Short mmCIF file of C-alpha atoms in Angstrom, two decimals:
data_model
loop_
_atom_site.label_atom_id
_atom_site.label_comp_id
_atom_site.label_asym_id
_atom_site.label_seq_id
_atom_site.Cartn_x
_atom_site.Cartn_y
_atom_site.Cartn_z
CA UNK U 1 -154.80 -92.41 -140.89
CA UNK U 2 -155.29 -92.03 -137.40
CA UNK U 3 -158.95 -93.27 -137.40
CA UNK U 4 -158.85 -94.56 -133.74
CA UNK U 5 -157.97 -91.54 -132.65
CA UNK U 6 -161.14 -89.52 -134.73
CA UNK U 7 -163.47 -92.65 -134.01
CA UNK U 8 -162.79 -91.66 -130.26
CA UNK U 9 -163.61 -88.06 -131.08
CA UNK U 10 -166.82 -88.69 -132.62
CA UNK U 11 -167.85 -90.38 -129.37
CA UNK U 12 -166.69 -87.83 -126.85
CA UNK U 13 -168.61 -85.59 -129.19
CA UNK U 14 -171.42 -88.05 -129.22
CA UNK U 15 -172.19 -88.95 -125.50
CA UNK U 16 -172.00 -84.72 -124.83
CA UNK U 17 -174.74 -84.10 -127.43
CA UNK U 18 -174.76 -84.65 -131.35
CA UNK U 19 -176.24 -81.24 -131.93
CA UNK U 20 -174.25 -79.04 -129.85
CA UNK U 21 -171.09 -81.35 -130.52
CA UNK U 22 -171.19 -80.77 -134.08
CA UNK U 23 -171.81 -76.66 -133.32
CA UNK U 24 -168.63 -76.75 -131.47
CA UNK U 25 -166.75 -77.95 -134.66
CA UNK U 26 -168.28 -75.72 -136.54
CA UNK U 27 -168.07 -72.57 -134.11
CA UNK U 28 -164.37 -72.07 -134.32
CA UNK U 29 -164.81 -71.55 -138.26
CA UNK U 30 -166.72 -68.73 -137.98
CA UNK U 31 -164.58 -65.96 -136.69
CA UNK U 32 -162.01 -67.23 -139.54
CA UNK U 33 -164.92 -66.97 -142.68
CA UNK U 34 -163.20 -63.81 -144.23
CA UNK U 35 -159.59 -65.23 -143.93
CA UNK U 36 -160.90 -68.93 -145.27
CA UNK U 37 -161.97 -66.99 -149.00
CA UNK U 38 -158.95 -65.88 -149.15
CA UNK U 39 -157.44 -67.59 -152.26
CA UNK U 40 -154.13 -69.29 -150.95
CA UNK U 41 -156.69 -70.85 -148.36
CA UNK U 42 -158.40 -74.18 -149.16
CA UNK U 43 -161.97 -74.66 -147.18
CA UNK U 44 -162.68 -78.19 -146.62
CA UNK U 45 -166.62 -78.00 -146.74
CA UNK U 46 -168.81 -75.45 -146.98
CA UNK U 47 -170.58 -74.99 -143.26
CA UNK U 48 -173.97 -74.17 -144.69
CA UNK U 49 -175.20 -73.75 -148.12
CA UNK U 50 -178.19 -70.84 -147.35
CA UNK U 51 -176.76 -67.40 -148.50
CA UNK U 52 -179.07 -65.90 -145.39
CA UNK U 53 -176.04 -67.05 -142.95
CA UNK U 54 -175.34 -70.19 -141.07
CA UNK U 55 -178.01 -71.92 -138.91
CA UNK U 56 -178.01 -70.34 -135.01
CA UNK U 57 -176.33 -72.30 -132.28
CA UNK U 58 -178.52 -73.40 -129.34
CA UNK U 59 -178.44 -70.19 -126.70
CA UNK U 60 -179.07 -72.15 -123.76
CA UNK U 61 -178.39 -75.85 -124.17
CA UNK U 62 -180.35 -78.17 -121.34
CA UNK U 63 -177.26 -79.46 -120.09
CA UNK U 64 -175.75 -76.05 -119.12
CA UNK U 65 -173.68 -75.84 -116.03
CA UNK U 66 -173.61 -80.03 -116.21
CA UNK U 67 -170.15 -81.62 -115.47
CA UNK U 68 -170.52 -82.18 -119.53
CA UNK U 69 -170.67 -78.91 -119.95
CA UNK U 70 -167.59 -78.31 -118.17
CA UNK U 71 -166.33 -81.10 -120.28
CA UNK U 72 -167.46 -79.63 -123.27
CA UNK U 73 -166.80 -76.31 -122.59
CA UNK U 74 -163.04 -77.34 -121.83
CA UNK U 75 -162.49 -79.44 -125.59
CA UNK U 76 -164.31 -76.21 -127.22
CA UNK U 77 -161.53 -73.40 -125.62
CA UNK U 78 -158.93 -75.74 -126.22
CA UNK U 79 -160.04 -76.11 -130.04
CA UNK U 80 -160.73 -72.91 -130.10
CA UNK U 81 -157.35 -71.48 -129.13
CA UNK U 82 -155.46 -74.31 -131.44
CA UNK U 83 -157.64 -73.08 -134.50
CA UNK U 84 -156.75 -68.98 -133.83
CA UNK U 85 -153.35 -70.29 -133.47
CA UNK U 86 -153.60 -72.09 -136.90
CA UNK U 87 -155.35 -69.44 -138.48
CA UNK U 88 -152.60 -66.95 -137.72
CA UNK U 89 -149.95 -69.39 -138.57
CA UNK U 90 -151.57 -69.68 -142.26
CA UNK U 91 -151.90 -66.42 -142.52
CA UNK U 92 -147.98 -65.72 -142.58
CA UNK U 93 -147.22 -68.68 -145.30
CA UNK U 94 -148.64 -69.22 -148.73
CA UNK U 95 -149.02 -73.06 -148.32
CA UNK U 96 -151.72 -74.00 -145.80
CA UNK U 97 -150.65 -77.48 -145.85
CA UNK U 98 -147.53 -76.90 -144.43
CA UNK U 99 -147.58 -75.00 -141.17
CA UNK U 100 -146.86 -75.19 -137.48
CA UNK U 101 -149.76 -74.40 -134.98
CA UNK U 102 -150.28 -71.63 -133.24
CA UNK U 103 -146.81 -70.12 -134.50
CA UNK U 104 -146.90 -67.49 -137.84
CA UNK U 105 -143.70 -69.46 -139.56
CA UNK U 106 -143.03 -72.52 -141.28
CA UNK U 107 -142.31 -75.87 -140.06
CA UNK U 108 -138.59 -77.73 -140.67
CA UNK U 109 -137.00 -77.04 -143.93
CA UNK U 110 -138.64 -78.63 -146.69
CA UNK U 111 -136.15 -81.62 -147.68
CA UNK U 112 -134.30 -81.49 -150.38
CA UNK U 113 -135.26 -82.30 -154.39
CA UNK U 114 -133.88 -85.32 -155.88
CA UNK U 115 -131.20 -84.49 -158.64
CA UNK U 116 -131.68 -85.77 -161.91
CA UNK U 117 -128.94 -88.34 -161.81
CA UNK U 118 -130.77 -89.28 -158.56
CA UNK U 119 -134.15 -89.87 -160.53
CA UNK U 120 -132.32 -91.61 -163.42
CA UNK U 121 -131.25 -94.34 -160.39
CA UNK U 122 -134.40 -94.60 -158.74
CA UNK U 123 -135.58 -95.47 -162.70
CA UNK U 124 -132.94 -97.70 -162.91
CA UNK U 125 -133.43 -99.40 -159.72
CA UNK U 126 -137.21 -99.81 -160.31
CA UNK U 127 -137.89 -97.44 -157.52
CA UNK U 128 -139.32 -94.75 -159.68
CA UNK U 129 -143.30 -95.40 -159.35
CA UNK U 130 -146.72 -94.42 -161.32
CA UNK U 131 -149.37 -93.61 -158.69
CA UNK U 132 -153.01 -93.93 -159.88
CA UNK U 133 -155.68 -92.26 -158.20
CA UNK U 134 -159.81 -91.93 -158.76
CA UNK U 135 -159.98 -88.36 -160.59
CA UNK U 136 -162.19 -87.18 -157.85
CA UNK U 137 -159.99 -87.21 -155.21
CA UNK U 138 -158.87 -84.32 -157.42
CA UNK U 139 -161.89 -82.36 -157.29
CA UNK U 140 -161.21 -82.30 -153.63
CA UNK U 141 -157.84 -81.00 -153.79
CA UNK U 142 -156.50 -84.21 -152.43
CA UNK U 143 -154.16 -84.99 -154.51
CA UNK U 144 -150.68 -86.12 -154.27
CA UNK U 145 -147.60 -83.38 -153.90
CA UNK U 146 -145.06 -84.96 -153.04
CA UNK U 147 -143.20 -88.30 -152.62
CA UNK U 148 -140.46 -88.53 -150.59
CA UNK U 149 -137.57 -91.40 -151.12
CA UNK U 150 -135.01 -92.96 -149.05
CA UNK U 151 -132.63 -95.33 -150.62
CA UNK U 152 -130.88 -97.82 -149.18
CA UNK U 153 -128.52 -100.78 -150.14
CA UNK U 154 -131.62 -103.36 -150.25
CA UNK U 155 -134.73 -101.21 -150.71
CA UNK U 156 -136.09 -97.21 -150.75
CA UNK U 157 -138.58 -95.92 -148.20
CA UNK U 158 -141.26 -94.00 -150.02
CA UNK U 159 -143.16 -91.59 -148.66
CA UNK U 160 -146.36 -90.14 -150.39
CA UNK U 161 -147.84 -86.58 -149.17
CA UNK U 162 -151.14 -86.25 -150.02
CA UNK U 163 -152.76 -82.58 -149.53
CA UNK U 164 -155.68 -83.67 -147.67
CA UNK U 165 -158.31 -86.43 -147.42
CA UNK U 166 -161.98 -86.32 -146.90
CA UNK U 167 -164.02 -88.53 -145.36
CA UNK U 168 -167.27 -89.16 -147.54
CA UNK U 169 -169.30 -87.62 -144.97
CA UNK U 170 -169.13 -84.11 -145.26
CA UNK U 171 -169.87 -83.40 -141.55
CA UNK U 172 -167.64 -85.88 -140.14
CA UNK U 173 -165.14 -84.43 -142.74
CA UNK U 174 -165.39 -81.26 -141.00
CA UNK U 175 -164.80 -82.34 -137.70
CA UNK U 176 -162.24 -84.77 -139.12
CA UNK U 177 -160.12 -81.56 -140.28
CA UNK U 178 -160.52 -79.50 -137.09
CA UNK U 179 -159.13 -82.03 -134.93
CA UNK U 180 -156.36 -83.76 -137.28
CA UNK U 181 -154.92 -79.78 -137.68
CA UNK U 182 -154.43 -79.40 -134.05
CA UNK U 183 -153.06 -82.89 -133.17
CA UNK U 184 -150.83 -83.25 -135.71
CA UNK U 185 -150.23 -79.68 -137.50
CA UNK U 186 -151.28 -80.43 -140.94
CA UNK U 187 -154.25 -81.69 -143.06
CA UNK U 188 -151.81 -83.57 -144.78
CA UNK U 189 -152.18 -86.96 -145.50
CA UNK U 190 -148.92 -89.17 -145.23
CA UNK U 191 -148.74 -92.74 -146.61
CA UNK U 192 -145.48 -95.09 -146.73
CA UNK U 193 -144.49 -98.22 -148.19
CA UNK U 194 -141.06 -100.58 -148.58
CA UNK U 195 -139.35 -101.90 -151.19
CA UNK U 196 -137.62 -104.62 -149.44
CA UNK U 197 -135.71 -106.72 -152.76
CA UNK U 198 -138.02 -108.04 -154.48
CA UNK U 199 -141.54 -107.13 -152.49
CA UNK U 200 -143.00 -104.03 -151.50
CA UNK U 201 -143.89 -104.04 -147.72
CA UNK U 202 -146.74 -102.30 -147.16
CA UNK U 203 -146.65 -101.11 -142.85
CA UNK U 204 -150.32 -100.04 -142.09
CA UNK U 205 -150.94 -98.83 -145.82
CA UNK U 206 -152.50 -101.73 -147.57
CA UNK U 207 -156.07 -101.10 -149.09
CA UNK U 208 -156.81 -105.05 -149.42
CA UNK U 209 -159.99 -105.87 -151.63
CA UNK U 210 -161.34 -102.35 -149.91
CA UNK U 211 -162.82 -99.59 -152.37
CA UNK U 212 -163.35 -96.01 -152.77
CA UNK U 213 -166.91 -96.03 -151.18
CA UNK U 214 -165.88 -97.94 -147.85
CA UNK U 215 -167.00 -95.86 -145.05
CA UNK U 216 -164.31 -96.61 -142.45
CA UNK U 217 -161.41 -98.59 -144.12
CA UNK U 218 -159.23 -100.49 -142.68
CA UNK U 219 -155.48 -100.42 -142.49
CA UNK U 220 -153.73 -103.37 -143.38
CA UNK U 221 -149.93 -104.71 -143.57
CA UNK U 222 -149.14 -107.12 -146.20
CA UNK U 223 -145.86 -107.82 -147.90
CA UNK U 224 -146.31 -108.42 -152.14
CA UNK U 225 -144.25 -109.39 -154.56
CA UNK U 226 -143.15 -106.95 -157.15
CA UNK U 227 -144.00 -108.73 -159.94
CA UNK U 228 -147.82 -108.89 -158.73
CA UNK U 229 -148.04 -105.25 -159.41
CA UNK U 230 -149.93 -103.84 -162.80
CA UNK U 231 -147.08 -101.96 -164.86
CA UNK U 232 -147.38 -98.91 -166.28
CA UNK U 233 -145.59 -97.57 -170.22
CA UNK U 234 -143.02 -99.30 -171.89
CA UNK U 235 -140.33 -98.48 -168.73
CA UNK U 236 -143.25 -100.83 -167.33
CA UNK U 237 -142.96 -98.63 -163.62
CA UNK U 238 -144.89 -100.49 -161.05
CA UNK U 239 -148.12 -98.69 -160.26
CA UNK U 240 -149.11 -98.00 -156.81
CA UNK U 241 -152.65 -97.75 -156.97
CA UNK U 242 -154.72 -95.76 -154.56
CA UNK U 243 -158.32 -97.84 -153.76
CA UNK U 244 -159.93 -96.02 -150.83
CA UNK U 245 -160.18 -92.17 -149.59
CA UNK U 246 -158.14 -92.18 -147.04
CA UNK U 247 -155.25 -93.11 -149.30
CA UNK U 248 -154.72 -96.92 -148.78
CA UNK U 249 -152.45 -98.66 -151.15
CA UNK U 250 -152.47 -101.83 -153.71
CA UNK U 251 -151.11 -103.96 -156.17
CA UNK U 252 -154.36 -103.92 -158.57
CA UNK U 253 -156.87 -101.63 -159.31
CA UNK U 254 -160.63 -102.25 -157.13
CA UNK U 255 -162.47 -99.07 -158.71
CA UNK U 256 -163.00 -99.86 -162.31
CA UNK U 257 -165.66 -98.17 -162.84
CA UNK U 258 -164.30 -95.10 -161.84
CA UNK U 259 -161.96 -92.72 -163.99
CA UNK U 260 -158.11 -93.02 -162.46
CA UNK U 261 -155.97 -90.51 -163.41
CA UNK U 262 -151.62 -91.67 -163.42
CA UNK U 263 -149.56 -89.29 -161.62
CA UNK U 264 -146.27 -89.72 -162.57
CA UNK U 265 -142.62 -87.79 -161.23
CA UNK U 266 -141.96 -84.15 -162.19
CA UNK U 267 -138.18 -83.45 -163.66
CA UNK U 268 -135.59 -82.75 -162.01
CA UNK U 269 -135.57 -78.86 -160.98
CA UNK U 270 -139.95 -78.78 -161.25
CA UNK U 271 -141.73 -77.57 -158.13
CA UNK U 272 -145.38 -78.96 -156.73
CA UNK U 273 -147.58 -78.17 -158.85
CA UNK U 274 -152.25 -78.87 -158.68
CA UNK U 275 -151.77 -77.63 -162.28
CA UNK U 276 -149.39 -80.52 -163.72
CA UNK U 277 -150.98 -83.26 -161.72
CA UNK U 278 -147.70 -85.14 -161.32
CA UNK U 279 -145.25 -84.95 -157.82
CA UNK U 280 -142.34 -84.20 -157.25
CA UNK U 281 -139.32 -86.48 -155.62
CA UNK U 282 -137.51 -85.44 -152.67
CA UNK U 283 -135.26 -87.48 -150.64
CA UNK U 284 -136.76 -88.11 -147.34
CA UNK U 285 -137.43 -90.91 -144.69
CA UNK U 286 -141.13 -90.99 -143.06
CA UNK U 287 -138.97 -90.08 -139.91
CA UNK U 288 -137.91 -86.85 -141.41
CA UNK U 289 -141.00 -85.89 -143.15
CA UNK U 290 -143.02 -85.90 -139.77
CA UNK U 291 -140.42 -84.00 -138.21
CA UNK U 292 -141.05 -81.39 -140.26
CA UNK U 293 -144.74 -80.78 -138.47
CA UNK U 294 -145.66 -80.18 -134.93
CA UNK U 295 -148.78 -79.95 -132.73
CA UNK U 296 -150.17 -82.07 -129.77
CA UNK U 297 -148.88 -85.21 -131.22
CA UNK U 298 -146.14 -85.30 -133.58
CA UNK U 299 -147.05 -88.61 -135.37
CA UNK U 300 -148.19 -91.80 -134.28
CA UNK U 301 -147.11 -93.67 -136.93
CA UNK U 302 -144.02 -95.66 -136.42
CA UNK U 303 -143.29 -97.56 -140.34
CA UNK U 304 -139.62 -98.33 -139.69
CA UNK U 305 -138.81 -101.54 -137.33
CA UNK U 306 -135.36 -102.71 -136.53
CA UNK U 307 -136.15 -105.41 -138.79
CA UNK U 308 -137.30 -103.55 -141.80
CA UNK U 309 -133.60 -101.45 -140.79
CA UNK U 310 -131.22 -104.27 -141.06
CA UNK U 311 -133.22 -105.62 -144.13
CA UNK U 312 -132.35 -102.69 -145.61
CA UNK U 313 -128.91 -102.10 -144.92
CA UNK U 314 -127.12 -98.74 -145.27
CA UNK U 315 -128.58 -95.58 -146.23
CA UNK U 316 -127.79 -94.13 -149.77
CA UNK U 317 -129.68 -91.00 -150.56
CA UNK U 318 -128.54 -88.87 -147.59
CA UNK U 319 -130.49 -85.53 -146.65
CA UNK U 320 -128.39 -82.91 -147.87
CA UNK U 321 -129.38 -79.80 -150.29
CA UNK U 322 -128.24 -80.00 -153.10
CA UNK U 323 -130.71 -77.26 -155.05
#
């Protein structure tokens, strides 16, 4: 998500200076080395693979006392104060997904577990999903946690809450992180989709004929019908599957040759788990799962039209604890 926004990063970064530019992402991990080994602390890349240290950062760069360098030397305190900020924040909570910036507590409550007479109807209604993923994404600790339902009278709003992505560069993955974490307080990747009667609506979220490899995929919106979608067991659950690495969704499968592994929903009463491979349902719109992070910009992802609303109809699955 929210590739227009790093594509316009990379530039900025770019027309300052590629080598110095990329130090700056890098320099604000630094300080934090110690606190990233910690073990409740994932590190998205390793900064430099020689045991001897990481590789010195120009002293005197050419441009020095430039209006870039003003620029640049605005972006890098900025960063640099959003990424102490985070790094105290993760220190005070065991999940380093979820976080505010620049605060030491947690964001929103976490909302509320579906019950298992709740998971029973989404089964019943055909709501209750497989979602298949290439088993590296795993390897990455990228996996889906979470996915988040909202039923309605016509439809459910899902919500899937990935831990992270990476980009398949691992430089540009590192700056990808260090900015997302600052503009929108998490690494977190969030996905939605409709099920509007009989198709599943897919706002910004559809992979097309795209695959895992695809350097900068595209974000389509397509509406499918639900009996176009591969099936999964003898409950035959529709599969969602997951074709690129930033999480777009389809009907079919366009990585064959690589080995998927089915994630399927966690009983009632289960908690996220990397060790079970399987999520866990909580009731949710996308509305109220952003809400639950905050930094520069809250989300810029708007799934829910007045259309897609009245298509829907009335809410079911209100947001109320029941645990």
């Amino acid at each position: 998500m929210y590739s227009s926004l790093i594509s316009l990063a990379f530039f900025l970064l770019a027309s300052i200076g590629p080598s110095v530019g990329l130090g700056i992402a890098l320099a604000p991990l630094r300080p934090a080395r110690a606190f990233l080994e910690r073990p409740n602390v994932r590190r998205a890349v390793s900064v430099s693979g020689d045991e001897g240290g990481d590789p010195p950062l120009p002293v005197n760069p050419p441009f020095i006392n430039s209006r870039r360098s003003v620029l640049l030397g605005s972006v890098a305190a900025g960063f640099s104060a959003l990424w102490k900020g985070d790094v105290a924040s993760a220190a005070a909570g065991d999940d380093p997904c979820r976080i505010n910036i620049g605060e030491p507590v947690t964001p929103g409550d976490e909302l509320p577990a579906a019950t298992e007479k709740e998971i029973e109807e989404l089964h019943e209604k055909g709501y209750n999903i497989v979602v298949a993923c290439p088993s590296l994404d795993f390897k990455g600790d990228n996996e889906l946690a979470t996915v988040y339902v909202a039923v309605y009278e016509n439809g459910c709003e899902i919500t899937l809450l990935f831990l992270d992505e990476d980009r398949p560069n691992q430089c540009e993955d590192c700056l990808y992180d260090a900015i997302r974490r600052p503009l929108f307080g998490r690494h977190c990747d969030i996905e939605s989709v409709f099920i509007i009667n009989d198709e599943m609506v897919f706002p910004g979220t559809y992979s097309g004929e795209q695959v895992w490899g695809e350097k900068t995929p595209s974000h389509g919106e397509k509406s499918i019908q639900l009996d176009q979608f591969d099936r999964h067991g003898e409950e035959q659950k529709i599969i969602l599957w997951v074709n690129t690495w930033n999480h777009l969704l389809g009907e079919k499968n366009n990585n064959p040759d690589i080995d998927i592994t089915y994630q399927h929903a966690l009983p009632a009463g289960s908690n996220e788990s990397k060790e079970s491979k399987d999520f866990k349902i909580r009731k949710g719109s996308r509305n109220e799962v952003d809400a639950r992070y905050k930094g520069l910009m809250t989300s810029v992802s708007k799934v829910m039209t007045k259309e897609r609303q009245k298509a829907l109809g009335k809410r079911l699955f209100l947001k109320k604890s029941n645990e």
